[in-house]
mmCIF file of C-alpha atoms and ligand atoms in Angstrom:
data_model
loop_
_atom_site.group_PDB
_atom_site.id
_atom_site.type_symbol
_atom_site.label_atom_id
_atom_site.label_comp_id
_atom_site.label_asym_id
_atom_site.label_seq_id
_atom_site.Cartn_x
_atom_site.Cartn_y
_atom_site.Cartn_z
ATOM 1 C CA MET A 1 26.751 34.346 33.850
ATOM 2 C CA PHE A 2 23.787 35.823 32.017
ATOM 3 C CA HIS A 3 24.986 34.273 28.763
ATOM 4 C CA GLU A 4 25.219 30.798 30.302
ATOM 5 C CA ALA A 5 21.718 31.080 31.774
ATOM 6 C CA LEU A 6 20.334 32.228 28.434
ATOM 7 C CA SER A 7 22.111 29.396 26.644
ATOM 8 C CA SER A 8 20.741 26.856 29.102
ATOM 9 C CA ALA A 9 17.196 28.204 28.747
ATOM 10 C CA THR A 10 17.465 28.074 24.951
ATOM 11 C CA SER A 11 18.721 24.507 25.141
ATOM 12 C CA ASP A 12 15.835 23.540 27.456
ATOM 13 C CA TYR A 13 13.382 25.161 25.074
ATOM 14 C CA SER A 14 14.869 23.303 22.079
ATOM 15 C CA ALA A 15 14.704 19.995 23.922
ATOM 16 C CA ALA A 16 11.085 20.609 24.952
ATOM 17 C CA PHE A 17 10.187 21.587 21.389
ATOM 18 C CA ALA A 18 11.870 18.455 19.995
ATOM 19 C CA ALA A 19 10.058 16.301 22.547
ATOM 20 C CA GLU A 20 6.725 17.877 21.587
ATOM 21 C CA GLN A 21 7.412 17.286 17.881
ATOM 22 C CA ALA A 22 8.325 13.645 18.592
ATOM 23 C CA HIS A 23 5.115 13.243 20.581
ATOM 24 C CA TYR A 24 3.003 14.556 17.681
ATOM 25 C CA ALA A 25 4.862 12.370 15.195
ATOM 26 C CA ALA A 26 4.252 9.308 17.380
ATOM 27 C CA ASN A 27 0.541 10.168 17.566
ATOM 28 C CA ARG A 28 0.324 10.467 13.769
ATOM 29 C CA VAL A 29 1.985 7.065 13.329
ATOM 30 C CA GLU A 30 -0.373 5.546 15.890
ATOM 31 C CA ASP A 31 -3.383 6.999 14.020
ATOM 32 C CA GLN A 32 -2.054 5.589 10.737
ATOM 33 C CA LEU A 33 -1.584 2.178 12.351
ATOM 34 C CA VAL A 34 -5.186 2.159 13.594
ATOM 35 C CA CYS A 35 -6.404 3.050 10.086
ATOM 36 C CA MET A 36 -4.256 0.319 8.518
ATOM 37 C CA GLN A 37 -5.568 -2.262 10.983
ATOM 38 C CA ALA A 38 -9.125 -1.253 10.085
ATOM 39 C CA ASP A 39 -8.279 -1.513 6.364
ATOM 40 C CA ILE A 40 -6.803 -4.990 6.850
ATOM 41 C CA GLU A 41 -9.853 -6.131 8.813
ATOM 42 C CA ARG A 42 -12.161 -4.788 6.080
ATOM 43 C CA LEU A 43 -10.128 -6.529 3.352
ATOM 44 C CA LEU A 44 -10.210 -9.804 5.294
ATOM 45 C CA LEU A 45 -13.985 -9.555 5.566
ATOM 46 C CA ILE A 46 -14.337 -8.879 1.838
ATOM 47 C CA THR A 47 -11.949 -11.726 0.990
ATOM 48 C CA GLU A 48 -13.811 -14.157 3.220
ATOM 49 C CA GLY A 49 -17.115 -13.132 1.647
ATOM 50 C CA LEU A 50 -15.762 -13.590 -1.877
ATOM 51 C CA TRP A 51 -14.148 -16.903 -0.891
ATOM 52 C CA SER A 52 -17.515 -18.073 0.400
ATOM 53 C CA ILE A 53 -19.280 -17.040 -2.838
ATOM 54 C CA LEU A 54 -16.676 -18.866 -4.939
ATOM 55 C CA LYS A 55 -17.298 -22.045 -2.945
ATOM 56 C CA SER A 56 -21.077 -21.920 -2.703
ATOM 57 C CA GLU A 57 -21.983 -20.378 -6.066
ATOM 58 C CA HIS A 58 -19.173 -21.563 -8.344
ATOM 59 C CA GLY A 59 -18.110 -24.927 -6.960
ATOM 60 C CA TYR A 60 -14.522 -24.136 -6.040
ATOM 61 C CA ASP A 61 -13.124 -25.906 -2.998
ATOM 62 C CA ASP A 62 -10.588 -24.638 -0.485
ATOM 63 C CA GLU A 63 -7.779 -26.622 -2.111
ATOM 64 C CA GLU A 64 -8.373 -25.009 -5.514
ATOM 65 C CA LEU A 65 -8.684 -21.524 -4.022
ATOM 66 C CA VAL A 66 -5.470 -21.954 -2.050
ATOM 67 C CA ARG A 67 -3.758 -23.147 -5.250
ATOM 68 C CA ARG A 68 -4.948 -19.952 -7.013
ATOM 69 C CA VAL A 69 -3.673 -17.767 -4.188
ATOM 70 C CA LEU A 70 -0.283 -19.472 -4.408
ATOM 71 C CA GLU A 71 -0.263 -18.828 -8.178
ATOM 72 C CA VAL A 72 -0.714 -15.119 -7.501
ATOM 73 C CA ASP A 73 1.983 -15.226 -4.828
ATOM 74 C CA LEU A 74 4.337 -16.950 -7.265
ATOM 75 C CA LYS A 75 3.911 -14.240 -9.947
ATOM 76 C CA ASP A 76 7.126 -12.581 -8.779
ATOM 77 C CA GLY A 77 8.992 -15.873 -8.703
ATOM 78 C CA LYS A 78 8.840 -16.650 -4.988
ATOM 79 C CA ILE A 79 6.232 -17.792 -2.525
ATOM 80 C CA ASP A 80 6.595 -15.286 0.278
ATOM 81 C CA GLY A 81 3.062 -14.133 0.998
ATOM 82 C CA LYS A 82 3.283 -11.021 -1.153
ATOM 83 C CA VAL A 83 3.590 -9.852 -4.731
ATOM 84 C CA ALA A 84 6.480 -7.567 -5.564
ATOM 85 C CA ALA A 85 5.785 -4.237 -7.225
ATOM 86 C CA GLN A 86 5.914 -4.459 -10.990
ATOM 87 C CA LYS A 87 6.936 -1.880 -13.547
ATOM 88 C CA PRO A 88 3.960 -0.385 -15.372
ATOM 89 C CA GLY A 89 4.998 -1.688 -18.810
ATOM 90 C CA ASP A 90 4.477 0.008 -22.173
ATOM 91 C CA CYS A 91 1.599 2.103 -23.473
ATOM 92 C CA PRO A 92 -0.748 -0.037 -25.599
ATOM 93 C CA HIS A 93 -1.248 2.933 -27.960
ATOM 94 C CA CYS A 94 2.291 4.182 -28.635
ATOM 95 C CA ASN A 95 4.438 1.400 -27.098
ATOM 96 C CA ARG A 96 6.509 3.834 -25.049
ATOM 97 C CA PRO A 97 7.173 3.174 -21.362
ATOM 98 C CA LEU A 98 4.397 4.195 -19.010
ATOM 99 C CA SER A 99 5.140 6.102 -15.850
ATOM 100 C CA GLN A 100 3.966 4.707 -12.555
ATOM 101 C CA ASP A 101 1.006 6.456 -10.905
ATOM 102 C CA ARG A 102 -0.001 8.317 -14.082
ATOM 103 C CA ARG A 103 -3.493 8.059 -15.455
ATOM 104 C CA TYR A 104 -2.450 9.168 -18.940
ATOM 105 C CA CYS A 105 0.514 8.312 -21.143
ATOM 106 C CA LEU A 106 3.124 11.085 -21.028
ATOM 107 C CA TYR A 107 3.863 10.623 -24.747
ATOM 108 C CA CYS A 108 0.523 10.185 -26.491
ATOM 109 C CA GLY A 109 -1.931 11.339 -23.819
ATOM 110 C CA GLU A 110 -4.080 8.204 -23.991
ATOM 111 C CA PRO A 111 -5.488 6.878 -20.724
ATOM 112 C CA THR A 112 -3.319 4.191 -19.192
ATOM 113 C CA PRO A 113 -4.787 0.723 -18.690
ATOM 114 C CA ILE A 114 -6.218 0.226 -15.228
ATOM 115 C CA ASP A 115 -4.877 -2.700 -13.244
ATOM 116 C CA LEU A 116 -6.656 -2.889 -9.911
ATOM 117 C CA PHE A 117 -3.987 -5.143 -8.489
ATOM 118 C CA THR A 118 -0.945 -3.038 -9.328
ATOM 119 C CA ARG A 119 1.300 -2.504 -6.335
HETATM 120 ZN ZN1 ZN B 1 1.182 6.307 -25.224
#
């Protein structure tokens, strides 16, 4: 009798703990989503500002700018609204393969080329 009661209490405690952990995890995801929405809004504002400068200061029209965006989209071979991640390529100093997310070549120690649009 005592053993069953203890087992039931332990099970209730485990379930409550799991529910609390799930609640915190859901809150973290919600916070990340809010941050991502703010990032997207900021990027849209920057893009619109740059688009406007290209039109007013450099003579590009919407048609040409859209064509350029489609060129970027097509870099990975398909127009799908995104550019697939690319491999980092070879080191320009020693021609060995570069590792992703490294600032320096693992083989020769030279700084890796910076590509602001690497995904
Ligand atoms: Zn190298």
